[in-house]
Each structure stands twice: as structure tokens, then as C-alpha cells.
Short mmCIF file of N, CA and C in Angstrom, two decimals:
data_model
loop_
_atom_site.label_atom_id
_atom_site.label_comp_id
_atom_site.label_asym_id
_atom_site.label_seq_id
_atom_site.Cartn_x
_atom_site.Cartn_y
_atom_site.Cartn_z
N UNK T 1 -95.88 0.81 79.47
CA UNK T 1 -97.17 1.38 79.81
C UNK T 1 -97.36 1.29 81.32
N UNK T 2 -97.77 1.92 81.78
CA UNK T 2 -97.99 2.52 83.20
C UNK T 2 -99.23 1.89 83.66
N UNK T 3 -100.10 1.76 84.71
CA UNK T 3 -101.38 1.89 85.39
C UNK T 3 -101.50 2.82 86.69
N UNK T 4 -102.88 3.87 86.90
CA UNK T 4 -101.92 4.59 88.00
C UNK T 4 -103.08 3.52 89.03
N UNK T 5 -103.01 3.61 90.24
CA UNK T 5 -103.44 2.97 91.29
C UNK T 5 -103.80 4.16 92.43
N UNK T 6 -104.10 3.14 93.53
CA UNK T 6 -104.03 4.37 95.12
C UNK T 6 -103.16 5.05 95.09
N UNK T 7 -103.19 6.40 95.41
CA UNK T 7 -102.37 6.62 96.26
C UNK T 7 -101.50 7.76 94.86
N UNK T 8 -102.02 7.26 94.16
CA UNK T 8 -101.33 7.73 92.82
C UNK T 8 -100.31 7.54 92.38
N UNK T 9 -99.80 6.37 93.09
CA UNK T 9 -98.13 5.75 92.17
C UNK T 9 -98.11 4.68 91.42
N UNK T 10 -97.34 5.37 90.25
CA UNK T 10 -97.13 4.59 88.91
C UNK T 10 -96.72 2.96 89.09
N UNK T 11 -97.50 2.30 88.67
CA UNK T 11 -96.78 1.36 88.50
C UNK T 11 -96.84 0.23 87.17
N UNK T 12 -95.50 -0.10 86.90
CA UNK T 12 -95.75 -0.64 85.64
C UNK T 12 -96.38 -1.90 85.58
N UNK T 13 -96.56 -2.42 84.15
CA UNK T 13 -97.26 -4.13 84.04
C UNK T 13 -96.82 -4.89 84.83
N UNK T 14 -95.24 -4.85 84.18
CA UNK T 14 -94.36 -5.92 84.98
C UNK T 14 -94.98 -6.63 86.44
N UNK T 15 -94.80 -4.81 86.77
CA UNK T 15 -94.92 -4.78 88.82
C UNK T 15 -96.33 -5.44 88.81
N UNK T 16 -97.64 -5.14 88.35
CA UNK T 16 -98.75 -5.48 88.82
C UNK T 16 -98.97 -7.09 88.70
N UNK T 17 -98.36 -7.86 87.29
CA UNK T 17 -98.03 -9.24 87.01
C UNK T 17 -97.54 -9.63 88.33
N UNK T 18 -96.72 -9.32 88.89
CA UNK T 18 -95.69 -9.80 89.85
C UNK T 18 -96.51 -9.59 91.24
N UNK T 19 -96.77 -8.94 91.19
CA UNK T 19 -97.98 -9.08 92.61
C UNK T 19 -99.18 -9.90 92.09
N UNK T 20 -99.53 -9.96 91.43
CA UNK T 20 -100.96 -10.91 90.77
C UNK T 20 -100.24 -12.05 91.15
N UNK T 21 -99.29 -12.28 90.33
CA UNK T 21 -98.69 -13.66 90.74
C UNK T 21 -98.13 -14.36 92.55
N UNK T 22 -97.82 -13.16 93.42
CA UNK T 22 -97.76 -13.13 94.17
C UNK T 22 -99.04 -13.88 95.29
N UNK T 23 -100.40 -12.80 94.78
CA UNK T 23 -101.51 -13.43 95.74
C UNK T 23 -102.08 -14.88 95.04
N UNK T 24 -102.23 -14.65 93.38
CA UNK T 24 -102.23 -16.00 93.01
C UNK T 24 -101.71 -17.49 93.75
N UNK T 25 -99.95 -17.56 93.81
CA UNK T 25 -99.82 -18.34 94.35
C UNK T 25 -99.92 -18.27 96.17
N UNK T 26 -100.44 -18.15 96.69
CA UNK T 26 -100.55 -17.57 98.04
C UNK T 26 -99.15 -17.55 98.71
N UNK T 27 -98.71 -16.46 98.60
CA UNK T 27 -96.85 -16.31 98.59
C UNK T 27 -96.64 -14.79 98.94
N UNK T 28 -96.90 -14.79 99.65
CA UNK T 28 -96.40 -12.76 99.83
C UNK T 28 -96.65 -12.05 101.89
N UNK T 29 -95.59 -11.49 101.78
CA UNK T 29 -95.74 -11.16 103.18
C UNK T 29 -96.27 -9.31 102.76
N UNK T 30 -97.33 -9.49 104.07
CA UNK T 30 -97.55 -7.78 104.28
C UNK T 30 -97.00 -7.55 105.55
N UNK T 31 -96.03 -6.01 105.74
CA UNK T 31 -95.59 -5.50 106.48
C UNK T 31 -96.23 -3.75 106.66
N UNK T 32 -96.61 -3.72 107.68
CA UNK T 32 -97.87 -2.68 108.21
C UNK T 32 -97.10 -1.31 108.74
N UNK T 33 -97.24 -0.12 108.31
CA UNK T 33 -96.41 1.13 109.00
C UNK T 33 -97.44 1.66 109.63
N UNK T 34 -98.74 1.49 109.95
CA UNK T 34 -99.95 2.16 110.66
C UNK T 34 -100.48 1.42 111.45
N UNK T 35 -101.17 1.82 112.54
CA UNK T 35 -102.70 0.98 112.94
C UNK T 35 -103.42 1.58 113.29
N UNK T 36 -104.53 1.61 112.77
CA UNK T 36 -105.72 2.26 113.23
C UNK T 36 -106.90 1.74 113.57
N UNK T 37 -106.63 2.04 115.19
CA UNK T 37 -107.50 1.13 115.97
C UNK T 37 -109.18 1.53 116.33
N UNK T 38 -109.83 0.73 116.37
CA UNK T 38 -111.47 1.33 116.32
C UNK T 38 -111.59 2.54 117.75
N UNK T 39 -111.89 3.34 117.64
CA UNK T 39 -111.51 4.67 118.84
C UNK T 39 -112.40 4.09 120.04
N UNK T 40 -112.17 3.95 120.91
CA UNK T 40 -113.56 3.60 122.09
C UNK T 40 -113.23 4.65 123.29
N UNK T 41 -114.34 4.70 124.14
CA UNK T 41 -113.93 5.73 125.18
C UNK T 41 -112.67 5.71 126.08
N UNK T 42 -112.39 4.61 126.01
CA UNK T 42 -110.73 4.08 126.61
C UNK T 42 -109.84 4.63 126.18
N UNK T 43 -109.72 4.46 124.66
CA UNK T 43 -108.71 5.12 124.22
C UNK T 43 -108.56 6.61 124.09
N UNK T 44 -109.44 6.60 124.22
CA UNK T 44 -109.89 8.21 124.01
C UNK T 44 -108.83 9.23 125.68
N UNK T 45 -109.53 8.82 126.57
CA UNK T 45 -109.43 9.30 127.58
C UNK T 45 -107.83 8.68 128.05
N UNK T 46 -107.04 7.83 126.77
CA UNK T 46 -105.62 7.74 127.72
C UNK T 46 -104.96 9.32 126.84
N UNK T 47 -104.21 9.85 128.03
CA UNK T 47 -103.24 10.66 127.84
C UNK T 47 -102.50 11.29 126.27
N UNK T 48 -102.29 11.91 125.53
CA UNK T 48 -102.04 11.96 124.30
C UNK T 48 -100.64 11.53 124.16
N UNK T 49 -99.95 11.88 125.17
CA UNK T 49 -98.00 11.80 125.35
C UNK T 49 -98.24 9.88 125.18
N UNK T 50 -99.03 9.04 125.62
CA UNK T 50 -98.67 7.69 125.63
C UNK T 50 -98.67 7.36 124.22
N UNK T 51 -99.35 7.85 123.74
CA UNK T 51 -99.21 7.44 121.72
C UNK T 51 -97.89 7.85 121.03
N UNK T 52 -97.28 8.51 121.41
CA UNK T 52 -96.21 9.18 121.32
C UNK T 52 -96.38 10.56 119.90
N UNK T 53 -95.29 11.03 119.53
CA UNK T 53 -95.56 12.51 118.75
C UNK T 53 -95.91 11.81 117.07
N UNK T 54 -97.21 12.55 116.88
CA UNK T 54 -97.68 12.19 115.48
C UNK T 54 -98.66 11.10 115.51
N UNK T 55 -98.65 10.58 116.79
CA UNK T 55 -99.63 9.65 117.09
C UNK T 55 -100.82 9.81 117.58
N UNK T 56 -102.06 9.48 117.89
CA UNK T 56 -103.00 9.63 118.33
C UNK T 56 -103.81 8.14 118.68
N UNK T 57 -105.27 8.60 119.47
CA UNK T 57 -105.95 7.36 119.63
C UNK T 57 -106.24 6.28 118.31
N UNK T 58 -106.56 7.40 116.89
CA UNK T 58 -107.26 6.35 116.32
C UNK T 58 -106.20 6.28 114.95
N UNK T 59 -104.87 6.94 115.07
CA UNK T 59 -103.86 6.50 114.11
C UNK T 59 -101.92 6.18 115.08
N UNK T 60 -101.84 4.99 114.80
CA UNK T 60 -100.13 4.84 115.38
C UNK T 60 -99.49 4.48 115.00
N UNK T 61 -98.48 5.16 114.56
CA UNK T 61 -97.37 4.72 113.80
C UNK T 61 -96.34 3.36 113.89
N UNK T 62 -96.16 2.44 113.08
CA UNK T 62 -95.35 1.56 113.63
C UNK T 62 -94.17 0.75 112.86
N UNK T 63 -93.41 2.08 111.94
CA UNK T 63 -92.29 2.48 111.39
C UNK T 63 -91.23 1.59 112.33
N UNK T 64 -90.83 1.73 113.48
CA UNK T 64 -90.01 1.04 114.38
C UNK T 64 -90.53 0.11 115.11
N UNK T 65 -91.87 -0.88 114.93
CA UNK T 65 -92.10 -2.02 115.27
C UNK T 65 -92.58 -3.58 114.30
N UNK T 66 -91.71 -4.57 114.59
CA UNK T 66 -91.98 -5.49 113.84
C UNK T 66 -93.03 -6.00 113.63
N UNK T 67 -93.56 -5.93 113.16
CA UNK T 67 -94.88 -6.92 112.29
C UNK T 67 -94.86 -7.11 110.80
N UNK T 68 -96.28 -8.25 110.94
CA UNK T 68 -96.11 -8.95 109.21
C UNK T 68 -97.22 -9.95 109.32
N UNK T 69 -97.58 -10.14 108.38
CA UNK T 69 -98.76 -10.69 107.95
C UNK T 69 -98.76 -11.75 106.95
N UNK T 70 -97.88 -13.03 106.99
CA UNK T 70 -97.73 -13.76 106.17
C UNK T 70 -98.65 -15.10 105.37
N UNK T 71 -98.62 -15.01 104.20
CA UNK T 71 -99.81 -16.37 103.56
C UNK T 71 -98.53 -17.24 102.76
N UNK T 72 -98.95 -18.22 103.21
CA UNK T 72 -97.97 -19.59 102.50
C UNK T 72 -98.63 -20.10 102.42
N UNK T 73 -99.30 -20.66 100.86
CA UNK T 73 -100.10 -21.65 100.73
C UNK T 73 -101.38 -21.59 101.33
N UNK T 74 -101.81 -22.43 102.21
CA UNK T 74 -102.96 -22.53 102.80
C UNK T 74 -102.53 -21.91 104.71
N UNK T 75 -102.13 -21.76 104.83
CA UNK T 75 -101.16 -21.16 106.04
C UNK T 75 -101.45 -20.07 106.51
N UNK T 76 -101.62 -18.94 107.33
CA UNK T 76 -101.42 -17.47 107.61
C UNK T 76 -100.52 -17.27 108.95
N UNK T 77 -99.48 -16.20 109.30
CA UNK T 77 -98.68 -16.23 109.90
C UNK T 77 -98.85 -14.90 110.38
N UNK T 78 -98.85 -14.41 111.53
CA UNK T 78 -99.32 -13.24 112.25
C UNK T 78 -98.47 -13.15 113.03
N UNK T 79 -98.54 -11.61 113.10
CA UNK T 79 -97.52 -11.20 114.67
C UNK T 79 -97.29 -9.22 114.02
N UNK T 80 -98.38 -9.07 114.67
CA UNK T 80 -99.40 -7.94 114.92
C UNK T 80 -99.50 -7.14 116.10
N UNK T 81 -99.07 -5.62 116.21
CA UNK T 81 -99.52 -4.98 117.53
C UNK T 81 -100.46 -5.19 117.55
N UNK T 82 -101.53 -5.05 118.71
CA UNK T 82 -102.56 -4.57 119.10
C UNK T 82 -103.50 -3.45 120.25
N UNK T 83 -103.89 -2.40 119.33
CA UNK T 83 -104.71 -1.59 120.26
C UNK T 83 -105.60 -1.36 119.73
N UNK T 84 -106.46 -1.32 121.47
CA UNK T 84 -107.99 -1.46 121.43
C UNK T 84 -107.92 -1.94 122.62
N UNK T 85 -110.29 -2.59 122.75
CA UNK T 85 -110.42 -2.70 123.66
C UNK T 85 -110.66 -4.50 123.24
N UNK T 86 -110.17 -5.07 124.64
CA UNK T 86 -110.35 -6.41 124.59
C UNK T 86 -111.53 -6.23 125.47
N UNK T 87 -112.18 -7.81 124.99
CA UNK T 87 -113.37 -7.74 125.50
C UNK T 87 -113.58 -8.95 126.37
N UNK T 88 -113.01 -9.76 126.05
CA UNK T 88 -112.95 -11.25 127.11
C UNK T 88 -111.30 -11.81 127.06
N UNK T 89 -110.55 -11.46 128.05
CA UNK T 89 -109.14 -11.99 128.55
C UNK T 89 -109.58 -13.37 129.02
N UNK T 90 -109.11 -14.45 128.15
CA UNK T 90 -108.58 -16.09 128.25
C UNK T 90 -107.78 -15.78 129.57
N UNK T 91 -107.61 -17.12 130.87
CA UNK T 91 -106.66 -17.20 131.45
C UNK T 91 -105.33 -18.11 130.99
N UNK T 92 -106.01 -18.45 129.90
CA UNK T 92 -105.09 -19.45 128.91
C UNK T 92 -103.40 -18.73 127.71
N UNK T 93 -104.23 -17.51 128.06
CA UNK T 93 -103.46 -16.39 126.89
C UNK T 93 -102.15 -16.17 127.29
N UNK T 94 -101.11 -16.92 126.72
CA UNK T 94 -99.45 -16.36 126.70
C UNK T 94 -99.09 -14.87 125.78
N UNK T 95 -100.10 -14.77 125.04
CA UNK T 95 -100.15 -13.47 124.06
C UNK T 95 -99.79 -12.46 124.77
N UNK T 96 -98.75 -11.50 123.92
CA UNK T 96 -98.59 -10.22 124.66
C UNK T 96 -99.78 -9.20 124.74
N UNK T 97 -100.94 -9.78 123.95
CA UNK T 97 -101.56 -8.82 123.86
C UNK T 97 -101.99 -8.45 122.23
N UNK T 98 -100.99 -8.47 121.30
CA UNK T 98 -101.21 -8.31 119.82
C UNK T 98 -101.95 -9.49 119.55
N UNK T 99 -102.07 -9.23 118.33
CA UNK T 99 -102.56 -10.41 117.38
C UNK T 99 -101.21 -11.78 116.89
N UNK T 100 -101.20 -12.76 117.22
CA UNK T 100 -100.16 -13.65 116.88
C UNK T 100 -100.64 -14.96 116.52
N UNK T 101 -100.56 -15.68 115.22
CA UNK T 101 -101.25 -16.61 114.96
C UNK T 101 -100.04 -17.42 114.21
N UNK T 102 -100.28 -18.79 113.77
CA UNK T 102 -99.72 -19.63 112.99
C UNK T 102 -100.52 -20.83 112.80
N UNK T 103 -101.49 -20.38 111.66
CA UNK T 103 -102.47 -21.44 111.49
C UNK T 103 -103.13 -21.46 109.94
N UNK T 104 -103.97 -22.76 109.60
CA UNK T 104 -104.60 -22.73 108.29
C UNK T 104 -105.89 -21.74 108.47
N UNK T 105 -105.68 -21.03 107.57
CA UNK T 105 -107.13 -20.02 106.76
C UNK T 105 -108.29 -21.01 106.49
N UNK T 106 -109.37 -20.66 106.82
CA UNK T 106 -110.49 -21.39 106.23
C UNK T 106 -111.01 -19.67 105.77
N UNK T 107 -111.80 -20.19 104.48
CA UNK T 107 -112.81 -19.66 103.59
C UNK T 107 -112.31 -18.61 103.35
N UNK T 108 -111.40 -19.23 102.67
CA UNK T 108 -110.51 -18.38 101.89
C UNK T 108 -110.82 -17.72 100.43
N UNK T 109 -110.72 -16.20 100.03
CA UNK T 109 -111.68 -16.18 99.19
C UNK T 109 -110.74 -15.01 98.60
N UNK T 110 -110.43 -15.23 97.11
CA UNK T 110 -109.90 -13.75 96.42
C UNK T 110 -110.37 -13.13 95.70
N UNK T 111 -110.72 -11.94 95.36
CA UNK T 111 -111.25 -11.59 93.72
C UNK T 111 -110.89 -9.75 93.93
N UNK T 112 -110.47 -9.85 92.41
CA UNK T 112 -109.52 -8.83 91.64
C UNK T 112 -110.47 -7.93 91.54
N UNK T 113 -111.04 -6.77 91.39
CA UNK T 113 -111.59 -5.75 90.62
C UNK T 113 -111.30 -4.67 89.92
N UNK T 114 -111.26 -5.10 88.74
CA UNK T 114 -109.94 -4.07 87.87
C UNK T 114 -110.30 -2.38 87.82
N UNK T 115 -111.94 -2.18 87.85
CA UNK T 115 -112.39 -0.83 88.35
C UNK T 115 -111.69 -0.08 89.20
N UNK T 116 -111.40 -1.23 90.14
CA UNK T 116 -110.61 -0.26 91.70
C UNK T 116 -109.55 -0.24 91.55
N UNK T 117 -108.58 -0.99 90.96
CA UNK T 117 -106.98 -1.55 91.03
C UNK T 117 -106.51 -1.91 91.98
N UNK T 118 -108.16 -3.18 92.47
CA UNK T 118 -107.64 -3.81 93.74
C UNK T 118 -107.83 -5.12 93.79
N UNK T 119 -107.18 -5.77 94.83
CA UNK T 119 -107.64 -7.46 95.41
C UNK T 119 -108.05 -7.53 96.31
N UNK T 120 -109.31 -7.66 97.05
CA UNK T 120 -109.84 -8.22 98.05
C UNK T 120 -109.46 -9.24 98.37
N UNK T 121 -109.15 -9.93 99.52
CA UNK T 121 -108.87 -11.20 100.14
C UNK T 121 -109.44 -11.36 101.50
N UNK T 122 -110.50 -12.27 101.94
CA UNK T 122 -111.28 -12.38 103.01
C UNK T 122 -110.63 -13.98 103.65
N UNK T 123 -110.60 -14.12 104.67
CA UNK T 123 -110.74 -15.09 105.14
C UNK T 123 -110.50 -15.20 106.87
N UNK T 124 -110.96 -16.21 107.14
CA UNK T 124 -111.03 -16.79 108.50
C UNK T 124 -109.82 -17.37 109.33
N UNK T 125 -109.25 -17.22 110.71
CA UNK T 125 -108.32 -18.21 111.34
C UNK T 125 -108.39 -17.65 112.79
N UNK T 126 -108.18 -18.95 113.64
CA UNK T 126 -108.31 -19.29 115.05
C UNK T 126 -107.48 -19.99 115.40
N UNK T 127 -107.46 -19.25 116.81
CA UNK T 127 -106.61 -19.59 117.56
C UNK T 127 -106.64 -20.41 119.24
N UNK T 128 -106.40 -20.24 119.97
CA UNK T 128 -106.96 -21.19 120.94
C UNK T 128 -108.05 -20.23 121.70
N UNK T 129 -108.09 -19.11 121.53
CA UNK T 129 -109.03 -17.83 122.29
C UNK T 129 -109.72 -17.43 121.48
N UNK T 130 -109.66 -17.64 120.60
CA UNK T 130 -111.06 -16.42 119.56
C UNK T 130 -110.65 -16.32 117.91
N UNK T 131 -111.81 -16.21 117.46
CA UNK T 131 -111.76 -16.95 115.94
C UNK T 131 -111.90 -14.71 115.42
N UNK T 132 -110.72 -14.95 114.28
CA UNK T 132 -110.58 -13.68 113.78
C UNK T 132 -110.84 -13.75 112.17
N UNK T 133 -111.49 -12.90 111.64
CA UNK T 133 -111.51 -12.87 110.14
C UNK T 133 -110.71 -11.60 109.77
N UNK T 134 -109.97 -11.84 108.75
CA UNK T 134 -109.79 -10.80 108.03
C UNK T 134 -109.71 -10.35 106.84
N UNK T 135 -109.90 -8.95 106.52
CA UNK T 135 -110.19 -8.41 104.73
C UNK T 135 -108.79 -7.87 104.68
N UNK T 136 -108.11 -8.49 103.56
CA UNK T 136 -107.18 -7.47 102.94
C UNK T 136 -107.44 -7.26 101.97
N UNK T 137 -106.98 -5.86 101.68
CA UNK T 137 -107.44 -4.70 100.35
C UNK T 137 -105.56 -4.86 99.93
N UNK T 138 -105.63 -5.59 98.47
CA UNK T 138 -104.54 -4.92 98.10
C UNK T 138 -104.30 -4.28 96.76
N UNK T 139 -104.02 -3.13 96.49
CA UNK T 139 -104.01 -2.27 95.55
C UNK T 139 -103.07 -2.82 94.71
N UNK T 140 -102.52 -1.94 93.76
CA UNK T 140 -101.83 -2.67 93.07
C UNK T 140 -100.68 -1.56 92.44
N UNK T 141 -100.59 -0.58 93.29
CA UNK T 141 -99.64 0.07 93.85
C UNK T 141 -98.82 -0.79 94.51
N UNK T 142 -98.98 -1.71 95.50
CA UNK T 142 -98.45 -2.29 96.26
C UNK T 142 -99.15 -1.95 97.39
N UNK T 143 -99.70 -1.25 97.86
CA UNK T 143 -100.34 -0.57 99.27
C UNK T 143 -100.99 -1.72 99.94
N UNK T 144 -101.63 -1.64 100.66
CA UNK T 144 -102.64 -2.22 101.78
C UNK T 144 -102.88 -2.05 102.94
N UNK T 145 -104.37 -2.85 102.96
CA UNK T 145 -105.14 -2.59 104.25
C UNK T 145 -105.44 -3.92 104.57
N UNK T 146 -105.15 -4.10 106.41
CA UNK T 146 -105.49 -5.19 106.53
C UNK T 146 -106.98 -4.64 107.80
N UNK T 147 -107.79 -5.08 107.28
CA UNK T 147 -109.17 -5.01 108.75
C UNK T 147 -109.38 -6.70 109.48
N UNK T 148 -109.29 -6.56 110.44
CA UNK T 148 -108.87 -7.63 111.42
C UNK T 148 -110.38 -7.57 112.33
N UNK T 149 -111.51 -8.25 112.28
CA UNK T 149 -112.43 -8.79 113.02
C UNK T 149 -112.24 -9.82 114.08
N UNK T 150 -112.40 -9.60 115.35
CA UNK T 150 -112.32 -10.61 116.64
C UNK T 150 -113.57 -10.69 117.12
N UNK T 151 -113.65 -12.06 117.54
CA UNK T 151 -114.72 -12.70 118.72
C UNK T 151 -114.08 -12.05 119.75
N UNK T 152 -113.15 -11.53 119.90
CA UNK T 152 -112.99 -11.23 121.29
C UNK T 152 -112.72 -9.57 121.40
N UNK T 153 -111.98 -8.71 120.60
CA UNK T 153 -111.65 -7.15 120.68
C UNK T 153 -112.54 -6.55 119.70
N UNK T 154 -112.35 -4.99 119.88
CA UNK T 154 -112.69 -4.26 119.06
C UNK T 154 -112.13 -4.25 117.60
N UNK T 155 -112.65 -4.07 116.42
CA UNK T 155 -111.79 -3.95 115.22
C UNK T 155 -110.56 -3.24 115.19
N UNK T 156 -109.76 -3.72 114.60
CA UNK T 156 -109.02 -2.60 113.71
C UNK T 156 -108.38 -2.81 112.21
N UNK T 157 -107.57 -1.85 112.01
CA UNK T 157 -107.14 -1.79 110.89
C UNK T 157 -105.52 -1.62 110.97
N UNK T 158 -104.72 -1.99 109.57
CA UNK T 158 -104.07 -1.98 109.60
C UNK T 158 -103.16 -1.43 107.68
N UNK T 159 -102.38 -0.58 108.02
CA UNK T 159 -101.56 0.23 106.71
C UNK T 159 -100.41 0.04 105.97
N UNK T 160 -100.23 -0.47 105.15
CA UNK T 160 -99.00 -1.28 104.63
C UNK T 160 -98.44 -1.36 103.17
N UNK T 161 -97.69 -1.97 103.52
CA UNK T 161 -96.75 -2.85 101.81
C UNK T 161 -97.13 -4.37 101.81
N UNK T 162 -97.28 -4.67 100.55
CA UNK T 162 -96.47 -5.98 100.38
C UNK T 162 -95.73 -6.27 99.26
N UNK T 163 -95.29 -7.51 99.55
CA UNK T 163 -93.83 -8.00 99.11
C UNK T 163 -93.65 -9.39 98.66
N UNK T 164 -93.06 -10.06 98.16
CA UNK T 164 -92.72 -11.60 97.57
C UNK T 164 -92.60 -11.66 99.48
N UNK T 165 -92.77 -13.31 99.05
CA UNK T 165 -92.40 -14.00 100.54
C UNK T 165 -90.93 -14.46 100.29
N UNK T 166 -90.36 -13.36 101.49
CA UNK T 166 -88.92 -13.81 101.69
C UNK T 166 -88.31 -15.03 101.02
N UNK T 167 -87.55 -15.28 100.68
CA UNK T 167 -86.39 -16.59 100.14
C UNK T 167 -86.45 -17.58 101.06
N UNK T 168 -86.36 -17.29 102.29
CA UNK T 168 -86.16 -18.21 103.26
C UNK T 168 -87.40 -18.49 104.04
N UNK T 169 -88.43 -18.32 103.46
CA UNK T 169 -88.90 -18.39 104.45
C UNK T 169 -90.57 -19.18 102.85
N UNK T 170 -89.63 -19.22 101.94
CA UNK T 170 -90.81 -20.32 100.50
C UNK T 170 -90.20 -21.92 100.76
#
């Protein structure tokens, strides 16, 4: 038996068990092919050629750049482009600039809604510059969205998969 989800791809029990079990035990990496950054007049007014072809201000592709979004346990593991507008530069900041974290989640919070054929997951983590929350939406397609709130930048969003957490890395 089938369930259909976002996006409209089939997926069987098995698969949806296996991701349930996935956010259940907090064990699964998301890997992001989009970002879509909150549009501000900045972005607006850079050049269209700098986004490169198929890209734009408020969608960018990132098929050929590494990122991932990892939960272990009580843990979250980041390393995230970022565009947008920053709003207060730390002189403290070694950051390239993305989002990069390795720290415990506080208020941490899950719940399923079988209406949508989704999982919400909210929670909190900081870093030495600015405390970020974020919502992930995960379908049960496999899809997702990660929305990323800063004390310090503009929002954005982010378009993805997820996956068991690597072998090497449970």
C-alpha cells in the first residue's frame, strides 16, 4: 500500500516507518538543493549574472555545494550557505559567512500531522554571535524545508532530502 505525500511521490509504509523512526530517534541528516533567501533591496539590486543561470535573488541552487543539517540525539550540526542581509557583523566571527554550528538544541519540539503527511520540528541553538531557531517541515515523501530564524540576519529558507544519519558518523 502506497501513501501519496508532497510533491506527489509515492511512497510506501516501509519508507514512511523508516523516516518516523529516523526523526523519532533523533538520527537523520538533511541535505538542501535550494535556498531561498528572504529578498531585501540588496539582493535585489545585485546583478542577475552573480546568482548564476537558473538562479535568482530569491531562489539558488546548491546542487554543487556542500551542506547538511545534522540531529544526533540532543546535538544539531550545521554547515549551511548563507544569503541575505546580515544585520550585526561580530568582530569575533571566523564564519565564512553561512550558517555553521555544532551545538545542543534547546526546546526541542516534534509533532506529526497525518492530515498534511508531515513532521514539524522546531527548535532553538546558539552560537557565540546569535541565537537561531529553526522549523523543519518534513514530509514524508522524504522532502524538506528548513526556515532558519536569526538574532542577527534576515530569514531564510532552505529545500531538501533527508536521509538515515550516515554509518559513520551514529
Amino acid at each position: 500500500m502506497n501513501c501519496k505525500s508532497s510533491d506527489s511521490i509515492l511512497v510506501s509504509k516501509e519508507q514512511m516507518k523508516e523516516l518516523h523512526t529516523w526523526i523519532e530517534n533523533k538520527a537523520f541528516e538533511i541535505e538542501s538543493h535550494r535556498a531561498n533567501p528572504q529578498v531585501s533591496n540588496g539582493l535585489q539590486q545585485l546583478d542577475s549574472s552573480i546568482f548564476g543561470a537558473g538562479n535568482n535573488a530569491s531562489s539558488i541552487n546548491l546542487i554543487s555545494n556542500p551542506n547538511f543539517l545534522r540531529i544526533q540525539n540532543d546535538s544539531v550540526f550545521v554547515h549551511l550557505p548563507y544569503y541575505g542581509t546580515r544585520h550585526m557583523i561580530s568582530h569575533r566571527s571566523s564564519q565564512s559567512g553561512g550558517i555553521q554550528l555544532n551545538t545542543e538544541m534547546k526546546n526541542y519540539s516534534s509533532v506529526y500531522q497525518e492530515s498534511k503527511n508531515r513532521t514539524t520540528i522546531k527548535f532553538e541553538a546558539k552560537n557565540a554571535n546569535e541565537v537561531l531557531d529553526f522549523t523543519l517541515t518534513i514530509f514524508d515523501n522524504q522532502s524538506t524545508t528548513i526556515n532558519v530564524y536569526s538574532s542577527q540576519r534576515s530569514s531564510i529558507s532552505y529545500d531538501g532530502r533527508i536521509s538515515a544519519l550516515p554509518k559513520e558518523k551514529e
